[in-house]
């Protein structure tokens, strides 16, 4: 089921020792046509970085209830904008998690992965969707708009593109897709832990309880993906 097989891979220089030596000689003998080094690239990047520029903003509460709750939080010393931003991130990530599992289920079915594993993937997919609903309800309870894309949600969406591309690529194997999913699940677990701490700091005990349940399920996802990946790679032991 793995695609790690020996074949005619011509990307390395060992496949063409004569031409590769010629290429190395040319690279060593040819001077750069333009002055400068990597520090110029760093300087160019720095010129475009501004503390006054940002990726969007956290939206104002769209309801009177939300405005009142936000004001109360500010008065008590908490930072509701940061919490709403991270809630938006979690909602976006869980929504993307549903898509990841949809794609992996399709791949597992096409590759004739065991029915037991496919059933487990369906179960995990359902939990990802339920986690999204948990975050949606939590945002609504504090008057935030769950349909708005917060800055952290925007960044999370961009960061997740690579994982989705790996899993949806028809050429990747089940084990390669698990490798990509492992990246997402590691991030997911760490992000839930952070969000729970933020909710606790904001005095949102109901969120803490709800999100702790979600974290326990995510830990199961992570553990299962790790076990499956080791099995795919024929690894023994812990």
mmCIF file of N, CA, C and O in Angstrom, residues 87-126:
data_model
loop_
_atom_site.group_PDB
_atom_site.id
_atom_site.type_symbol
_atom_site.label_atom_id
_atom_site.label_comp_id
_atom_site.label_asym_id
_atom_site.label_seq_id
_atom_site.Cartn_x
_atom_site.Cartn_y
_atom_site.Cartn_z
ATOM 1 N N UNK A 87 -11.139 31.469 18.656
ATOM 2 C CA UNK A 87 -12.343 30.666 18.431
ATOM 3 C C UNK A 87 -12.619 30.559 16.930
ATOM 4 O O UNK A 87 -12.962 29.483 16.423
ATOM 5 N N UNK A 88 -12.457 31.673 16.231
ATOM 6 C CA UNK A 88 -12.634 31.655 14.786
ATOM 7 C C UNK A 88 -11.629 30.739 14.108
ATOM 8 O O UNK A 88 -11.956 30.030 13.145
ATOM 9 N N UNK A 89 -10.407 30.744 14.612
ATOM 10 C CA UNK A 89 -9.369 29.858 14.073
ATOM 11 C C UNK A 89 -9.752 28.396 14.253
ATOM 12 O O UNK A 89 -9.635 27.583 13.335
ATOM 13 N N UNK A 90 -10.236 28.065 15.466
ATOM 14 C CA UNK A 90 -10.585 26.675 15.746
ATOM 15 C C UNK A 90 -11.749 26.217 14.881
ATOM 16 O O UNK A 90 -11.778 25.094 14.388
ATOM 17 N N UNK A 91 -12.729 27.098 14.700
ATOM 18 C CA UNK A 91 -13.877 26.748 13.871
ATOM 19 C C UNK A 91 -13.424 26.467 12.437
ATOM 20 O O UNK A 91 -13.839 25.479 11.823
ATOM 21 N N UNK A 92 -12.558 27.327 11.914
ATOM 22 C CA UNK A 92 -12.066 27.141 10.546
ATOM 23 C C UNK A 92 -11.251 25.861 10.423
ATOM 24 O O UNK A 92 -11.360 25.126 9.433
ATOM 25 N N UNK A 93 -10.442 25.576 11.435
ATOM 26 C CA UNK A 93 -9.589 24.390 11.386
ATOM 27 C C UNK A 93 -10.428 23.117 11.444
ATOM 28 O O UNK A 93 -10.158 22.145 10.730
ATOM 29 N N UNK A 94 -11.444 23.105 12.302
ATOM 30 C CA UNK A 94 -12.299 21.920 12.405
ATOM 31 C C UNK A 94 -13.105 21.715 11.127
ATOM 32 O O UNK A 94 -13.319 20.578 10.696
ATOM 33 N N UNK A 95 -13.547 22.808 10.527
ATOM 34 C CA UNK A 95 -14.255 22.701 9.247
ATOM 35 C C UNK A 95 -13.327 22.096 8.192
ATOM 36 O O UNK A 95 -13.728 21.217 7.419
ATOM 37 N N UNK A 96 -12.086 22.540 8.190
ATOM 38 C CA UNK A 96 -11.117 21.973 7.259
ATOM 39 C C UNK A 96 -10.816 20.518 7.608
ATOM 40 O O UNK A 96 -10.554 19.695 6.722
ATOM 41 N N UNK A 97 -10.877 20.193 8.910
ATOM 42 C CA UNK A 97 -10.657 18.812 9.329
ATOM 43 C C UNK A 97 -11.694 17.871 8.736
ATOM 44 O O UNK A 97 -11.382 16.731 8.369
ATOM 45 N N UNK A 98 -12.928 18.338 8.632
ATOM 46 C CA UNK A 98 -13.978 17.532 7.998
ATOM 47 C C UNK A 98 -13.591 17.240 6.550
ATOM 48 O O UNK A 98 -13.722 16.109 6.061
ATOM 49 N N UNK A 99 -13.086 18.249 5.859
ATOM 50 C CA UNK A 99 -12.688 18.072 4.459
ATOM 51 C C UNK A 99 -11.503 17.115 4.339
ATOM 52 O O UNK A 99 -11.430 16.313 3.396
ATOM 53 N N UNK A 100 -10.574 17.200 5.288
ATOM 54 C CA UNK A 100 -9.426 16.290 5.265
ATOM 55 C C UNK A 100 -9.882 14.844 5.393
ATOM 56 O O UNK A 100 -9.416 13.962 4.656
ATOM 57 N N UNK A 101 -10.797 14.604 6.330
ATOM 58 C CA UNK A 101 -11.267 13.233 6.526
ATOM 59 C C UNK A 101 -12.140 12.772 5.361
ATOM 60 O O UNK A 101 -12.102 11.590 4.983
ATOM 61 N N UNK A 102 -12.906 13.673 4.769
ATOM 62 C CA UNK A 102 -13.671 13.311 3.570
ATOM 63 C C UNK A 102 -12.723 12.831 2.468
ATOM 64 O O UNK A 102 -12.976 11.821 1.800
ATOM 65 N N UNK A 103 -11.642 13.577 2.282
ATOM 66 C CA UNK A 103 -10.674 13.230 1.237
ATOM 67 C C UNK A 103 -9.964 11.922 1.554
ATOM 68 O O UNK A 103 -9.729 11.092 0.663
ATOM 69 N N UNK A 104 -9.630 11.719 2.831
ATOM 70 C CA UNK A 104 -8.923 10.495 3.204
ATOM 71 C C UNK A 104 -9.842 9.276 3.107
ATOM 72 O O UNK A 104 -9.401 8.185 2.736
ATOM 73 N N UNK A 105 -11.111 9.456 3.424
ATOM 74 C CA UNK A 105 -12.076 8.360 3.287
ATOM 75 C C UNK A 105 -12.188 7.946 1.818
ATOM 76 O O UNK A 105 -12.215 6.754 1.487
ATOM 77 N N UNK A 106 -12.240 8.929 0.930
ATOM 78 C CA UNK A 106 -12.311 8.630 -0.503
ATOM 79 C C UNK A 106 -11.068 7.870 -0.952
ATOM 80 O O UNK A 106 -11.154 6.902 -1.719
ATOM 81 N N UNK A 107 -9.912 8.302 -0.469
ATOM 82 C CA UNK A 107 -8.667 7.629 -0.857
ATOM 83 C C UNK A 107 -8.608 6.223 -0.281
ATOM 84 O O UNK A 107 -8.222 5.267 -0.970
ATOM 85 N N UNK A 108 -8.983 6.087 0.985
ATOM 86 C CA UNK A 108 -8.948 4.773 1.628
ATOM 87 C C UNK A 108 -9.882 3.792 0.923
ATOM 88 O O UNK A 108 -9.561 2.610 0.757
ATOM 89 N N UNK A 109 -11.028 4.282 0.489
ATOM 90 C CA UNK A 109 -11.983 3.430 -0.225
ATOM 91 C C UNK A 109 -11.411 2.990 -1.571
ATOM 92 O O UNK A 109 -11.493 1.814 -1.944
ATOM 93 N N UNK A 110 -10.808 3.931 -2.290
ATOM 94 C CA UNK A 110 -10.233 3.617 -3.601
ATOM 95 C C UNK A 110 -9.072 2.638 -3.488
ATOM 96 O O UNK A 110 -8.863 1.804 -4.379
ATOM 97 N N UNK A 111 -8.328 2.715 -2.389
ATOM 98 C CA UNK A 111 -7.160 1.852 -2.205
ATOM 99 C C UNK A 111 -7.490 0.573 -1.439
ATOM 100 O O UNK A 111 -6.589 -0.173 -1.061
ATOM 101 N N UNK A 112 -8.784 0.331 -1.212
ATOM 102 C CA UNK A 112 -9.242 -0.896 -0.548
ATOM 103 C C UNK A 112 -8.641 -1.063 0.847
ATOM 104 O O UNK A 112 -8.243 -2.159 1.251
ATOM 105 N N UNK A 113 -8.578 0.036 1.585
ATOM 106 C CA UNK A 113 -8.172 -0.029 2.988
ATOM 107 C C UNK A 113 -9.258 -0.783 3.755
ATOM 108 O O UNK A 113 -10.423 -0.793 3.356
ATOM 109 N N UNK A 114 -8.898 -1.408 4.848
ATOM 110 C CA UNK A 114 -9.843 -2.251 5.586
ATOM 111 C C UNK A 114 -11.108 -1.486 5.975
ATOM 112 O O UNK A 114 -11.067 -0.286 6.265
ATOM 113 N N UNK A 115 -12.225 -2.212 5.989
ATOM 114 C CA UNK A 115 -13.512 -1.608 6.351
ATOM 115 C C UNK A 115 -13.477 -1.063 7.770
ATOM 116 O O UNK A 115 -14.120 -0.044 8.074
ATOM 117 N N UNK A 116 -12.721 -1.707 8.642
ATOM 118 C CA UNK A 116 -12.617 -1.245 10.030
ATOM 119 C C UNK A 116 -11.978 0.141 10.098
ATOM 120 O O UNK A 116 -12.445 1.019 10.825
ATOM 121 N N UNK A 117 -10.930 0.330 9.321
ATOM 122 C CA UNK A 117 -10.268 1.637 9.322
ATOM 123 C C UNK A 117 -11.163 2.705 8.692
ATOM 124 O O UNK A 117 -11.218 3.840 9.169
ATOM 125 N N UNK A 118 -11.834 2.354 7.617
ATOM 126 C CA UNK A 118 -12.714 3.327 6.967
ATOM 127 C C UNK A 118 -13.838 3.741 7.915
ATOM 128 O O UNK A 118 -14.208 4.920 7.988
ATOM 129 N N UNK A 119 -14.373 2.780 8.664
ATOM 130 C CA UNK A 119 -15.421 3.103 9.638
ATOM 131 C C UNK A 119 -14.881 4.041 10.712
ATOM 132 O O UNK A 119 -15.573 4.968 11.156
ATOM 133 N N UNK A 120 -13.643 3.819 11.112
ATOM 134 C CA UNK A 120 -13.027 4.690 12.126
ATOM 135 C C UNK A 120 -12.828 6.099 11.567
ATOM 136 O O UNK A 120 -13.019 7.090 12.273
ATOM 137 N N UNK A 121 -12.454 6.189 10.311
ATOM 138 C CA UNK A 121 -12.295 7.500 9.676
ATOM 139 C C UNK A 121 -13.624 8.242 9.627
ATOM 140 O O UNK A 121 -13.679 9.457 9.857
ATOM 141 N N UNK A 122 -14.697 7.529 9.329
ATOM 142 C CA UNK A 122 -16.026 8.149 9.327
ATOM 143 C C UNK A 122 -16.368 8.671 10.726
ATOM 144 O O UNK A 122 -16.952 9.757 10.873
ATOM 145 N N UNK A 123 -16.001 7.897 11.741
ATOM 146 C CA UNK A 123 -16.261 8.315 13.123
ATOM 147 C C UNK A 123 -15.492 9.593 13.456
ATOM 148 O O UNK A 123 -16.054 10.533 14.032
ATOM 149 N N UNK A 124 -14.230 9.632 13.075
ATOM 150 C CA UNK A 124 -13.414 10.819 13.333
ATOM 151 C C UNK A 124 -13.958 12.024 12.566
ATOM 152 O O UNK A 124 -13.966 13.147 13.073
ATOM 153 N N UNK A 125 -14.406 11.787 11.352
ATOM 154 C CA UNK A 125 -14.970 12.860 10.540
ATOM 155 C C UNK A 125 -16.195 13.463 11.227
ATOM 156 O O UNK A 125 -16.375 14.682 11.261
ATOM 157 N N UNK A 126 -17.023 12.598 11.793
ATOM 158 C CA UNK A 126 -18.197 13.074 12.516
ATOM 159 C C UNK A 126 -17.826 13.894 13.736
ATOM 160 O O UNK A 126 -18.482 14.900 14.048
#
